[in-house]
PDB file of C-alpha atoms in Angstrom:
ATOM      1  CA  UNK A   1     -10.853 -13.850  56.491  1.00 47.00           C
ATOM      2  CA  UNK A   2      -8.895 -13.137  53.212  1.00 53.00           C
ATOM      3  CA  UNK A   3      -9.749 -16.371  51.602  1.00 53.00           C
ATOM      4  CA  UNK A   4     -13.415 -15.449  52.292  1.00 54.00           C
ATOM      5  CA  UNK A   5     -13.073 -12.213  50.827  1.00 53.00           C
ATOM      6  CA  UNK A   6     -11.411 -13.467  47.623  1.00 53.00           C
ATOM      7  CA  UNK A   7     -14.041 -16.101  47.162  1.00 56.00           C
ATOM      8  CA  UNK A   8     -16.724 -13.511  47.393  1.00 53.00           C
ATOM      9  CA  UNK A   9     -14.897 -11.258  44.914  1.00 52.00           C
ATOM     10  CA  UNK A  10     -14.497 -14.274  42.740  1.00 56.00           C
ATOM     11  CA  UNK A  11     -18.278 -15.071  42.717  1.00 58.00           C
ATOM     12  CA  UNK A  12     -19.144 -11.484  42.013  1.00 57.00           C
ATOM     13  CA  UNK A  13     -16.780 -11.658  38.871  1.00 48.00           C
ATOM     14  CA  UNK A  14     -18.633 -15.050  37.806  1.00 53.00           C
ATOM     15  CA  UNK A  15     -22.004 -13.242  38.142  1.00 55.00           C
ATOM     16  CA  UNK A  16     -20.848 -10.515  36.186  1.00 47.00           C
ATOM     17  CA  UNK A  17     -19.911 -12.550  33.470  1.00 45.00           C
ATOM     18  CA  UNK A  18     -23.133 -14.654  33.577  1.00 49.00           C
ATOM     19  CA  UNK A  19     -25.302 -11.422  33.389  1.00 49.00           C
ATOM     20  CA  UNK A  20     -23.598 -10.215  30.017  1.00 48.00           C
ATOM     21  CA  UNK A  21     -25.344 -11.119  27.116  1.00 49.00           C
ATOM     22  CA  UNK A  22     -22.106 -12.481  25.072  1.00 49.00           C
ATOM     23  CA  UNK A  23     -24.205 -13.163  21.820  1.00 58.00           C
ATOM     24  CA  UNK A  24     -25.987  -9.831  21.770  1.00 65.00           C
ATOM     25  CA  UNK A  25     -22.763  -7.785  22.410  1.00 76.00           C
ATOM     26  CA  UNK A  26     -20.429  -9.953  20.405  1.00 81.00           C
ATOM     27  CA  UNK A  27     -19.553  -7.241  17.915  1.00 83.00           C
ATOM     28  CA  UNK A  28     -18.568  -4.678  20.652  1.00 86.00           C
ATOM     29  CA  UNK A  29     -16.918  -7.367  22.563  1.00 88.00           C
ATOM     30  CA  UNK A  30     -14.943  -8.207  19.411  1.00 87.00           C
ATOM     31  CA  UNK A  31     -14.071  -4.566  18.916  1.00 90.00           C
ATOM     32  CA  UNK A  32     -12.744  -4.072  22.365  1.00 91.00           C
ATOM     33  CA  UNK A  33     -10.503  -7.067  21.903  1.00 90.00           C
ATOM     34  CA  UNK A  34      -9.013  -5.774  18.649  1.00 90.00           C
ATOM     35  CA  UNK A  35      -8.485  -2.514  20.177  1.00 91.00           C
ATOM     36  CA  UNK A  36      -6.417  -3.832  22.872  1.00 92.00           C
ATOM     37  CA  UNK A  37      -4.428  -6.244  20.504  1.00 90.00           C
ATOM     38  CA  UNK A  38      -3.764  -3.337  18.097  1.00 90.00           C
ATOM     39  CA  UNK A  39      -2.514  -1.338  20.992  1.00 90.00           C
ATOM     40  CA  UNK A  40       0.208  -3.883  21.708  1.00 89.00           C
ATOM     41  CA  UNK A  41       1.045  -4.599  18.166  1.00 88.00           C
ATOM     42  CA  UNK A  42       1.679  -0.928  17.562  1.00 85.00           C
ATOM     43  CA  UNK A  43       2.703   1.798  19.923  1.00 86.00           C
ATOM     44  CA  UNK A  44       0.938   4.365  17.451  1.00 89.00           C
ATOM     45  CA  UNK A  45      -2.333   2.962  17.317  1.00 90.00           C
ATOM     46  CA  UNK A  46      -3.990   4.708  20.183  1.00 89.00           C
ATOM     47  CA  UNK A  47      -2.600   8.028  18.987  1.00 91.00           C
ATOM     48  CA  UNK A  48      -5.537  10.392  18.757  1.00 90.00           C
ATOM     49  CA  UNK A  49      -4.718  11.380  15.058  1.00 90.00           C
ATOM     50  CA  UNK A  50      -4.813   7.603  14.381  1.00 92.00           C
ATOM     51  CA  UNK A  51      -8.119   6.922  16.175  1.00 92.00           C
ATOM     52  CA  UNK A  52      -9.727  10.043  14.300  1.00 92.00           C
ATOM     53  CA  UNK A  53      -8.539   8.611  10.917  1.00 92.00           C
ATOM     54  CA  UNK A  54      -9.980   5.332  11.745  1.00 93.00           C
ATOM     55  CA  UNK A  55     -13.417   7.031  12.586  1.00 93.00           C
ATOM     56  CA  UNK A  56     -13.336   9.227   9.416  1.00 93.00           C
ATOM     57  CA  UNK A  57     -12.575   6.172   7.044  1.00 92.00           C
ATOM     58  CA  UNK A  58     -15.316   3.912   8.533  1.00 95.00           C
ATOM     59  CA  UNK A  59     -17.958   6.661   8.507  1.00 96.00           C
ATOM     60  CA  UNK A  60     -18.308   6.588   4.864  1.00 96.00           C
ATOM     61  CA  UNK A  61     -18.973   2.917   4.312  1.00 96.00           C
ATOM     62  CA  UNK A  62     -20.843   3.006   7.841  1.00 97.00           C
ATOM     63  CA  UNK A  63     -23.544   5.275   6.740  1.00 97.00           C
ATOM     64  CA  UNK A  64     -24.096   2.964   3.784  1.00 97.00           C
ATOM     65  CA  UNK A  65     -24.192  -0.188   5.965  1.00 97.00           C
ATOM     66  CA  UNK A  66     -27.071   1.672   8.253  1.00 97.00           C
ATOM     67  CA  UNK A  67     -29.235   1.263   4.854  1.00 97.00           C
ATOM     68  CA  UNK A  68     -27.906  -1.991   4.039  1.00 97.00           C
ATOM     69  CA  UNK A  69     -29.092  -3.468   7.366  1.00 97.00           C
ATOM     70  CA  UNK A  70     -32.607  -2.462   6.643  1.00 98.00           C
ATOM     71  CA  UNK A  71     -32.323  -4.194   3.213  1.00 97.00           C
ATOM     72  CA  UNK A  72     -30.821  -7.447   4.580  1.00 96.00           C
ATOM     73  CA  UNK A  73     -33.554  -7.536   7.533  1.00 96.00           C
ATOM     74  CA  UNK A  74     -35.789  -7.959   4.778  1.00 95.00           C
ATOM     75  CA  UNK A  75     -33.837 -10.843   3.364  1.00 93.00           C
ATOM     76  CA  UNK A  76     -32.600  -8.725   0.346  1.00 95.00           C
ATOM     77  CA  UNK A  77     -29.269  -7.427  -0.746  1.00 96.00           C
ATOM     78  CA  UNK A  78     -27.671  -4.403  -2.467  1.00 97.00           C
ATOM     79  CA  UNK A  79     -24.825  -4.707  -4.572  1.00 97.00           C
ATOM     80  CA  UNK A  80     -25.142  -1.339  -6.295  1.00 96.00           C
ATOM     81  CA  UNK A  81     -24.022   0.937  -3.481  1.00 97.00           C
ATOM     82  CA  UNK A  82     -20.545   1.770  -4.470  1.00 96.00           C
ATOM     83  CA  UNK A  83     -21.480   2.445  -8.042  1.00 97.00           C
ATOM     84  CA  UNK A  84     -24.250   4.630  -6.855  1.00 97.00           C
ATOM     85  CA  UNK A  85     -21.715   6.592  -4.741  1.00 97.00           C
ATOM     86  CA  UNK A  86     -19.698   7.356  -7.701  1.00 96.00           C
ATOM     87  CA  UNK A  87     -22.525   8.088  -9.787  1.00 97.00           C
ATOM     88  CA  UNK A  88     -24.397  10.467  -7.221  1.00 97.00           C
ATOM     89  CA  UNK A  89     -21.032  12.110  -6.093  1.00 96.00           C
ATOM     90  CA  UNK A  90     -20.360  12.945  -9.805  1.00 96.00           C
ATOM     91  CA  UNK A  91     -23.806  14.409 -10.379  1.00 96.00           C
ATOM     92  CA  UNK A  92     -23.486  16.341  -7.146  1.00 96.00           C
ATOM     93  CA  UNK A  93     -20.286  18.146  -8.007  1.00 96.00           C
ATOM     94  CA  UNK A  94     -21.499  18.824 -11.765  1.00 95.00           C
ATOM     95  CA  UNK A  95     -24.689  20.424 -10.281  1.00 95.00           C
ATOM     96  CA  UNK A  96     -22.803  22.528  -7.618  1.00 95.00           C
ATOM     97  CA  UNK A  97     -20.153  23.673 -10.400  1.00 94.00           C
ATOM     98  CA  UNK A  98     -23.210  24.651 -12.442  1.00 93.00           C
ATOM     99  CA  UNK A  99     -24.776  26.563  -9.922  1.00 92.00           C
ATOM    100  CA  UNK A 100     -21.587  28.418  -8.939  1.00 92.00           C
ATOM    101  CA  UNK A 101     -21.095  29.362 -12.711  1.00 89.00           C
ATOM    102  CA  UNK A 102     -24.358  31.702 -12.700  1.00 88.00           C
ATOM    103  CA  UNK A 103     -24.661  32.654  -9.187  1.00 89.00           C
ATOM    104  CA  UNK A 104     -21.161  32.326  -7.427  1.00 85.00           C
ATOM    105  CA  UNK A 105     -22.704  31.524  -4.080  1.00 90.00           C
ATOM    106  CA  UNK A 106     -20.829  28.421  -2.302  1.00 91.00           C
ATOM    107  CA  UNK A 107     -23.180  28.096   0.404  1.00 91.00           C
ATOM    108  CA  UNK A 108     -26.008  27.756  -1.488  1.00 94.00           C
ATOM    109  CA  UNK A 109     -23.927  25.568  -3.996  1.00 93.00           C
ATOM    110  CA  UNK A 110     -23.617  23.119  -1.080  1.00 93.00           C
ATOM    111  CA  UNK A 111     -27.144  23.187  -0.210  1.00 94.00           C
ATOM    112  CA  UNK A 112     -28.039  22.452  -3.875  1.00 95.00           C
ATOM    113  CA  UNK A 113     -25.528  19.704  -3.864  1.00 94.00           C
ATOM    114  CA  UNK A 114     -27.189  18.231  -0.787  1.00 95.00           C
ATOM    115  CA  UNK A 115     -30.656  18.283  -2.239  1.00 96.00           C
ATOM    116  CA  UNK A 116     -29.235  16.529  -5.428  1.00 97.00           C
ATOM    117  CA  UNK A 117     -27.331  13.947  -3.505  1.00 97.00           C
ATOM    118  CA  UNK A 118     -30.320  12.913  -1.625  1.00 97.00           C
ATOM    119  CA  UNK A 119     -32.595  12.915  -4.540  1.00 97.00           C
ATOM    120  CA  UNK A 120     -30.210  11.051  -7.046  1.00 97.00           C
ATOM    121  CA  UNK A 121     -29.484   8.630  -4.419  1.00 97.00           C
ATOM    122  CA  UNK A 122     -33.017   8.034  -3.324  1.00 97.00           C
ATOM    123  CA  UNK A 123     -33.964   7.536  -7.015  1.00 98.00           C
ATOM    124  CA  UNK A 124     -31.189   4.901  -7.613  1.00 97.00           C
ATOM    125  CA  UNK A 125     -32.560   3.135  -4.704  1.00 97.00           C
ATOM    126  CA  UNK A 126     -36.327   3.357  -5.745  1.00 98.00           C
ATOM    127  CA  UNK A 127     -35.129   2.099  -9.268  1.00 98.00           C
ATOM    128  CA  UNK A 128     -33.569  -1.020  -7.440  1.00 97.00           C
ATOM    129  CA  UNK A 129     -36.762  -1.257  -5.448  1.00 97.00           C
ATOM    130  CA  UNK A 130     -39.090  -1.093  -8.321  1.00 97.00           C
ATOM    131  CA  UNK A 131     -37.126  -3.963 -10.082  1.00 97.00           C
ATOM    132  CA  UNK A 132     -37.565  -6.170  -7.160  1.00 97.00           C
ATOM    133  CA  UNK A 133     -41.145  -5.491  -5.972  1.00 96.00           C
ATOM    134  CA  UNK A 134     -42.721  -4.893  -9.327  1.00 95.00           C
ATOM    135  CA  UNK A 135     -40.570  -6.526 -11.662  1.00 95.00           C
ATOM    136  CA  UNK A 136     -40.200  -9.452  -9.264  1.00 94.00           C
ATOM    137  CA  UNK A 137     -36.380  -9.802  -9.971  1.00 96.00           C
ATOM    138  CA  UNK A 138     -34.359 -11.495  -7.448  1.00 96.00           C
ATOM    139  CA  UNK A 139     -32.434  -8.779  -5.375  1.00 96.00           C
ATOM    140  CA  UNK A 140     -29.025 -10.012  -6.149  1.00 95.00           C
ATOM    141  CA  UNK A 141     -29.582 -10.058  -9.893  1.00 96.00           C
ATOM    142  CA  UNK A 142     -31.487  -6.643  -9.819  1.00 97.00           C
ATOM    143  CA  UNK A 143     -28.754  -4.642  -7.985  1.00 97.00           C
ATOM    144  CA  UNK A 144     -25.678  -6.605  -9.806  1.00 97.00           C
ATOM    145  CA  UNK A 145     -27.310  -5.103 -13.042  1.00 97.00           C
ATOM    146  CA  UNK A 146     -27.938  -1.629 -11.620  1.00 97.00           C
ATOM    147  CA  UNK A 147     -24.316  -1.748 -10.124  1.00 97.00           C
ATOM    148  CA  UNK A 148     -23.026  -2.054 -13.578  1.00 96.00           C
ATOM    149  CA  UNK A 149     -25.497   0.615 -14.853  1.00 97.00           C
ATOM    150  CA  UNK A 150     -24.518   3.154 -12.567  1.00 97.00           C
ATOM    151  CA  UNK A 151     -20.599   2.587 -12.663  1.00 96.00           C
ATOM    152  CA  UNK A 152     -20.898   2.933 -16.420  1.00 96.00           C
ATOM    153  CA  UNK A 153     -22.785   6.296 -16.304  1.00 96.00           C
ATOM    154  CA  UNK A 154     -20.535   7.741 -13.812  1.00 95.00           C
ATOM    155  CA  UNK A 155     -17.485   6.812 -16.116  1.00 95.00           C
ATOM    156  CA  UNK A 156     -19.335   8.469 -19.191  1.00 95.00           C
ATOM    157  CA  UNK A 157     -20.262  11.677 -17.448  1.00 93.00           C
ATOM    158  CA  UNK A 158     -16.417  11.837 -16.098  1.00 91.00           C
ATOM    159  CA  UNK A 159     -14.897  10.663 -19.267  1.00 90.00           C
ATOM    160  CA  UNK A 160     -13.363   7.876 -16.969  1.00 87.00           C
ATOM    161  CA  UNK A 161     -11.514  10.730 -15.015  1.00 90.00           C
ATOM    162  CA  UNK A 162     -11.857  12.899 -12.174  1.00 94.00           C
ATOM    163  CA  UNK A 163     -14.501  15.582 -11.675  1.00 93.00           C
ATOM    164  CA  UNK A 164     -13.208  18.436  -9.819  1.00 93.00           C
ATOM    165  CA  UNK A 165     -15.340  20.748  -7.617  1.00 91.00           C
ATOM    166  CA  UNK A 166     -14.944  24.305  -7.903  1.00 89.00           C
ATOM    167  CA  UNK A 167     -16.509  25.032  -4.566  1.00 90.00           C
ATOM    168  CA  UNK A 168     -13.505  25.367  -1.806  1.00 89.00           C
ATOM    169  CA  UNK A 169     -16.035  25.866   0.988  1.00 91.00           C
ATOM    170  CA  UNK A 170     -17.187  22.186  -0.145  1.00 90.00           C
ATOM    171  CA  UNK A 171     -13.667  20.788   0.643  1.00 86.00           C
ATOM    172  CA  UNK A 172     -13.427  22.576   3.885  1.00 86.00           C
ATOM    173  CA  UNK A 173     -16.681  21.086   4.977  1.00 84.00           C
ATOM    174  CA  UNK A 174     -15.366  17.595   4.100  1.00 79.00           C
ATOM    175  CA  UNK A 175     -12.383  17.797   6.369  1.00 82.00           C
ATOM    176  CA  UNK A 176     -14.036  19.709   9.139  1.00 83.00           C
ATOM    177  CA  UNK A 177     -14.347  18.710  12.680  1.00 82.00           C
ATOM    178  CA  UNK A 178     -15.857  19.487  16.026  1.00 83.00           C
ATOM    179  CA  UNK A 179     -14.398  18.727  19.178  1.00 82.00           C
ATOM    180  CA  UNK A 180     -11.559  16.658  17.115  1.00 85.00           C
ATOM    181  CA  UNK A 181     -14.314  14.663  15.917  1.00 89.00           C
ATOM    182  CA  UNK A 182     -14.769  14.536  11.980  1.00 92.00           C
ATOM    183  CA  UNK A 183     -18.125  15.807  10.399  1.00 92.00           C
ATOM    184  CA  UNK A 184     -18.971  12.515   8.868  1.00 94.00           C
ATOM    185  CA  UNK A 185     -18.731  10.779  12.072  1.00 95.00           C
ATOM    186  CA  UNK A 186     -21.547  12.892  13.380  1.00 95.00           C
ATOM    187  CA  UNK A 187     -23.585  12.137  10.506  1.00 96.00           C
ATOM    188  CA  UNK A 188     -22.892   8.218  11.216  1.00 96.00           C
ATOM    189  CA  UNK A 189     -23.938   8.623  14.917  1.00 96.00           C
ATOM    190  CA  UNK A 190     -26.806  10.855  14.182  1.00 96.00           C
ATOM    191  CA  UNK A 191     -28.293   8.531  11.551  1.00 97.00           C
ATOM    192  CA  UNK A 192     -27.481   5.583  13.616  1.00 97.00           C
ATOM    193  CA  UNK A 193     -29.495   7.038  16.574  1.00 97.00           C
ATOM    194  CA  UNK A 194     -32.504   7.767  14.428  1.00 97.00           C
ATOM    195  CA  UNK A 195     -32.519   4.506  12.445  1.00 97.00           C
ATOM    196  CA  UNK A 196     -32.119   2.417  15.603  1.00 96.00           C
ATOM    197  CA  UNK A 197     -35.231   4.239  16.857  1.00 97.00           C
ATOM    198  CA  UNK A 198     -37.058   3.140  13.460  1.00 96.00           C
ATOM    199  CA  UNK A 199     -35.890  -0.265  13.425  1.00 95.00           C
ATOM    200  CA  UNK A 200     -36.776  -1.166  17.231  1.00 94.00           C
ATOM    201  CA  UNK A 201     -39.738   1.247  18.035  1.00 95.00           C
ATOM    202  CA  UNK A 202     -41.746   1.850  15.330  1.00 95.00           C
ATOM    203  CA  UNK A 203     -44.507  -0.227  13.341  1.00 95.00           C
ATOM    204  CA  UNK A 204     -42.266  -0.044  10.249  1.00 96.00           C
ATOM    205  CA  UNK A 205     -39.425  -1.815  11.919  1.00 95.00           C
ATOM    206  CA  UNK A 206     -41.761  -4.465  13.341  1.00 95.00           C
ATOM    207  CA  UNK A 207     -43.221  -5.148   9.767  1.00 96.00           C
ATOM    208  CA  UNK A 208     -39.654  -4.900   8.432  1.00 96.00           C
ATOM    209  CA  UNK A 209     -38.618  -7.997  10.573  1.00 95.00           C
ATOM    210  CA  UNK A 210     -41.819  -9.681   9.844  1.00 95.00           C
ATOM    211  CA  UNK A 211     -41.104  -9.446   6.183  1.00 95.00           C
ATOM    212  CA  UNK A 212     -37.600 -10.620   6.456  1.00 93.00           C
ATOM    213  CA  UNK A 213     -38.717 -13.611   8.863  1.00 92.00           C
ATOM    214  CA  UNK A 214     -41.604 -14.988   6.589  1.00 91.00           C
ATOM    215  CA  UNK A 215     -42.843 -13.121   3.588  1.00 89.00           C
ATOM    216  CA  UNK A 216     -45.861 -15.384   3.240  1.00 90.00           C
ATOM    217  CA  UNK A 217     -46.907 -14.928   6.703  1.00 91.00           C
ATOM    218  CA  UNK A 218     -46.282 -11.076   6.359  1.00 91.00           C
ATOM    219  CA  UNK A 219     -48.577 -11.117   3.413  1.00 89.00           C
ATOM    220  CA  UNK A 220     -51.394 -13.137   5.319  1.00 88.00           C
ATOM    221  CA  UNK A 221     -50.872 -10.487   8.090  1.00 89.00           C
ATOM    222  CA  UNK A 222     -52.153  -7.755   5.497  1.00 88.00           C
ATOM    223  CA  UNK A 223     -48.537  -6.048   5.611  1.00 91.00           C
ATOM    224  CA  UNK A 224     -47.935  -4.396   2.395  1.00 95.00           C
ATOM    225  CA  UNK A 225     -44.714  -6.313   1.607  1.00 95.00           C
ATOM    226  CA  UNK A 226     -43.715  -4.456  -1.623  1.00 95.00           C
ATOM    227  CA  UNK A 227     -44.191  -1.055   0.307  1.00 96.00           C
ATOM    228  CA  UNK A 228     -41.909  -2.260   3.242  1.00 96.00           C
ATOM    229  CA  UNK A 229     -39.189  -3.227   0.839  1.00 97.00           C
ATOM    230  CA  UNK A 230     -39.691  -0.125  -1.442  1.00 97.00           C
ATOM    231  CA  UNK A 231     -38.790   2.055   1.614  1.00 97.00           C
ATOM    232  CA  UNK A 232     -35.996  -0.024   2.647  1.00 97.00           C
ATOM    233  CA  UNK A 233     -34.072   0.400  -0.823  1.00 98.00           C
ATOM    234  CA  UNK A 234     -34.985   3.889  -1.254  1.00 98.00           C
ATOM    235  CA  UNK A 235     -33.665   4.686   2.163  1.00 97.00           C
ATOM    236  CA  UNK A 236     -30.431   2.806   1.364  1.00 97.00           C
ATOM    237  CA  UNK A 237     -30.131   4.881  -1.788  1.00 97.00           C
ATOM    238  CA  UNK A 238     -30.676   8.266   0.235  1.00 98.00           C
ATOM    239  CA  UNK A 239     -27.951   7.044   2.772  1.00 98.00           C
ATOM    240  CA  UNK A 240     -25.797   6.246  -0.187  1.00 98.00           C
ATOM    241  CA  UNK A 241     -26.212   9.803  -1.515  1.00 97.00           C
ATOM    242  CA  UNK A 242     -25.261  11.212   1.935  1.00 97.00           C
ATOM    243  CA  UNK A 243     -22.115   9.125   1.948  1.00 96.00           C
ATOM    244  CA  UNK A 244     -21.440  10.515  -1.638  1.00 96.00           C
ATOM    245  CA  UNK A 245     -21.716  14.024  -0.560  1.00 95.00           C
ATOM    246  CA  UNK A 246     -19.545  13.582   2.416  1.00 95.00           C
ATOM    247  CA  UNK A 247     -16.709  11.331   0.466  1.00 95.00           C
ATOM    248  CA  UNK A 248     -16.907  13.951  -2.322  1.00 94.00           C
ATOM    249  CA  UNK A 249     -16.249  16.839   0.058  1.00 92.00           C
ATOM    250  CA  UNK A 250     -13.413  15.068   1.585  1.00 90.00           C
ATOM    251  CA  UNK A 251     -11.312  15.413  -1.755  1.00 89.00           C
ATOM    252  CA  UNK A 252     -13.266  18.121  -3.316  1.00 90.00           C
ATOM    253  CA  UNK A 253     -13.473  15.844  -6.161  1.00 92.00           C
ATOM    254  CA  UNK A 254     -14.663  12.672  -7.338  1.00 93.00           C
ATOM    255  CA  UNK A 255     -12.595   9.940  -9.298  1.00 93.00           C
ATOM    256  CA  UNK A 256     -15.086   8.024 -11.433  1.00 91.00           C
ATOM    257  CA  UNK A 257     -13.333   5.069 -11.525  1.00 90.00           C
ATOM    258  CA  UNK A 258     -12.354   4.570  -8.201  1.00 92.00           C
ATOM    259  CA  UNK A 259     -15.002   6.034  -5.974  1.00 94.00           C
ATOM    260  CA  UNK A 260     -16.885   3.626  -4.053  1.00 91.00           C
ATOM    261  CA  UNK A 261     -15.163   0.868  -5.213  1.00 90.00           C
ATOM    262  CA  UNK A 262     -15.875  -2.193  -3.304  1.00 88.00           C
ATOM    263  CA  UNK A 263     -18.115  -0.122  -0.866  1.00 94.00           C
ATOM    264  CA  UNK A 264     -20.693  -2.962  -1.133  1.00 94.00           C
ATOM    265  CA  UNK A 265     -18.363  -5.539   0.440  1.00 92.00           C
ATOM    266  CA  UNK A 266     -17.511  -3.242   3.157  1.00 93.00           C
ATOM    267  CA  UNK A 267     -21.093  -2.464   3.915  1.00 95.00           C
ATOM    268  CA  UNK A 268     -22.407  -6.014   3.901  1.00 94.00           C
ATOM    269  CA  UNK A 269     -19.478  -7.257   5.896  1.00 92.00           C
ATOM    270  CA  UNK A 270     -20.058  -4.632   8.630  1.00 94.00           C
ATOM    271  CA  UNK A 271     -23.958  -5.543   8.822  1.00 95.00           C
ATOM    272  CA  UNK A 272     -22.970  -9.317   9.084  1.00 92.00           C
ATOM    273  CA  UNK A 273     -20.154  -8.736  11.693  1.00 91.00           C
ATOM    274  CA  UNK A 274     -22.346  -6.606  13.511  1.00 91.00           C
ATOM    275  CA  UNK A 275     -24.978  -9.431  14.070  1.00 89.00           C
ATOM    276  CA  UNK A 276     -27.650  -8.906  11.510  1.00 91.00           C
ATOM    277  CA  UNK A 277     -28.827 -12.222  10.221  1.00 89.00           C
ATOM    278  CA  UNK A 278     -28.126 -12.757   6.557  1.00 88.00           C
ATOM    279  CA  UNK A 279     -31.215 -14.772   6.096  1.00 86.00           C
ATOM    280  CA  UNK A 280     -33.383 -11.828   7.208  1.00 87.00           C
ATOM    281  CA  UNK A 281     -35.766 -11.065  10.204  1.00 87.00           C
ATOM    282  CA  UNK A 282     -33.383  -9.686  12.717  1.00 89.00           C
ATOM    283  CA  UNK A 283     -31.079  -6.715  12.578  1.00 91.00           C
ATOM    284  CA  UNK A 284     -29.188  -4.194  14.672  1.00 93.00           C
ATOM    285  CA  UNK A 285     -27.980  -0.771  13.848  1.00 95.00           C
ATOM    286  CA  UNK A 286     -25.365  -0.224  16.694  1.00 95.00           C
ATOM    287  CA  UNK A 287     -24.107  -3.696  15.752  1.00 94.00           C
ATOM    288  CA  UNK A 288     -23.629  -2.703  12.060  1.00 95.00           C
ATOM    289  CA  UNK A 289     -21.681   0.710  13.541  1.00 96.00           C
ATOM    290  CA  UNK A 290     -19.500  -1.752  15.663  1.00 95.00           C
ATOM    291  CA  UNK A 291     -19.105  -3.950  12.788  1.00 94.00           C
ATOM    292  CA  UNK A 292     -17.981  -0.956  10.597  1.00 95.00           C
ATOM    293  CA  UNK A 293     -15.506  -0.085  13.301  1.00 95.00           C
ATOM    294  CA  UNK A 294     -14.123  -3.655  13.402  1.00 94.00           C
ATOM    295  CA  UNK A 295     -13.280  -3.441   9.950  1.00 93.00           C
ATOM    296  CA  UNK A 296     -11.659  -0.314  10.159  1.00 93.00           C
ATOM    297  CA  UNK A 297      -9.462  -1.288  13.171  1.00 93.00           C
ATOM    298  CA  UNK A 298      -8.518  -4.651  11.307  1.00 92.00           C
ATOM    299  CA  UNK A 299      -7.331  -2.546   8.188  1.00 91.00           C
ATOM    300  CA  UNK A 300      -5.496  -0.271  10.256  1.00 91.00           C
ATOM    301  CA  UNK A 301      -3.798  -2.797  12.403  1.00 90.00           C
ATOM    302  CA  UNK A 302      -2.817  -4.794   9.029  1.00 89.00           C
ATOM    303  CA  UNK A 303      -1.157  -1.527   7.731  1.00 88.00           C
ATOM    304  CA  UNK A 304       0.732  -0.784  10.964  1.00 87.00           C
ATOM    305  CA  UNK A 305       2.021  -4.326  10.914  1.00 84.00           C
ATOM    306  CA  UNK A 306       3.248  -4.275   7.320  1.00 84.00           C
ATOM    307  CA  UNK A 307       0.627  -6.445   5.588  1.00 82.00           C
ATOM    308  CA  UNK A 308       0.140  -5.715   1.999  1.00 84.00           C
ATOM    309  CA  UNK A 309      -3.032  -3.563   1.428  1.00 81.00           C
ATOM    310  CA  UNK A 310      -3.697  -6.003  -1.412  1.00 82.00           C
ATOM    311  CA  UNK A 311      -4.353  -8.846   1.077  1.00 84.00           C
ATOM    312  CA  UNK A 312      -6.975  -6.699   3.038  1.00 79.00           C
ATOM    313  CA  UNK A 313      -9.678  -8.089   0.717  1.00 80.00           C
ATOM    314  CA  UNK A 314      -8.732 -11.546   1.611  1.00 86.00           C
ATOM    315  CA  UNK A 315      -8.983 -10.691   5.416  1.00 82.00           C
ATOM    316  CA  UNK A 316     -12.537  -9.059   4.773  1.00 79.00           C
ATOM    317  CA  UNK A 317     -13.715 -12.042   2.796  1.00 83.00           C
ATOM    318  CA  UNK A 318     -12.740 -14.565   5.477  1.00 86.00           C
ATOM    319  CA  UNK A 319     -14.340 -12.312   8.212  1.00 82.00           C
ATOM    320  CA  UNK A 320     -17.755 -12.603   6.080  1.00 82.00           C
ATOM    321  CA  UNK A 321     -17.637 -16.142   5.632  1.00 86.00           C
ATOM    322  CA  UNK A 322     -16.777 -16.837   9.497  1.00 84.00           C
ATOM    323  CA  UNK A 323     -19.645 -14.453  10.484  1.00 80.00           C
ATOM    324  CA  UNK A 324     -22.093 -16.225   8.272  1.00 80.00           C
ATOM    325  CA  UNK A 325     -20.904 -19.607   9.163  1.00 81.00           C
ATOM    326  CA  UNK A 326     -21.271 -18.843  13.078  1.00 78.00           C
ATOM    327  CA  UNK A 327     -24.918 -17.429  12.042  1.00 73.00           C
ATOM    328  CA  UNK A 328     -25.554 -20.920  10.533  1.00 73.00           C
ATOM    329  CA  UNK A 329     -24.397 -22.799  13.490  1.00 71.00           C
ATOM    330  CA  UNK A 330     -26.427 -20.738  15.893  1.00 68.00           C
ATOM    331  CA  UNK A 331     -29.579 -21.524  13.530  1.00 61.00           C
TER     332      UNK A 331
END
């Protein structure tokens, strides 16, 4: 009787394993594995404050990675996001300081900062889009050039130093939380929910995948390829603007030389680890969020076991290479 019951339980377990879509849920499964591993390596990993710090850290690059998902689905790439973060963050604080000097209203100053951040980020994304769609410049080269442009502009307006905000409420907003969850995490999850609907349940999302899968076929199908790409890059710029606003509010200042440094690497890594195909045509928003969390857990785990922070870039690079290699093998 016991043997029969044990065999029945085993069969149920096997059916559950077969029912799981391992490929579709690979990023989530990897995240769970890393969380379990990290909890064994360090007793401090599962402390609420540590988990909150991880979520806060990944939210900034995670928001950017959401936009990068759209770009990579079109078979493109945006290397300028880190520099645009620094430039947008600098302009936002300068705009808020200028408003405060005249009207001395911190709430309205933050509202002005948000509008400026969204506008500057969107314009930067549109600039990239025009180079790619109208100028017919390869995305890698176009965004590599704009990466240099926006970084140098931020260094110029900040004299290669730090731009300090005069708005104390702005700093409080950046470090705020609700139910112990940091404000930037709500932005990440809210934007993720909306963009997941756009990617999977709208005509634009279908056209986006079609452009990435085969641009020539998309053109023959009367899809406005340039418009689809323009929206993707501009959207990425807007999301970069949101990230810059939130990151600037965390420190209530912008370091023009360091802010956004290597964010493009983190964003691309999150997208690829999450399961979006580097060659374009298929992407997943929630996978990207899981990818960002995976990177955050890896960084945190390496810090806790005493690995030099200078080696974290090596780990990220290896993870990206491994993820792309696995994608190639599947294809």
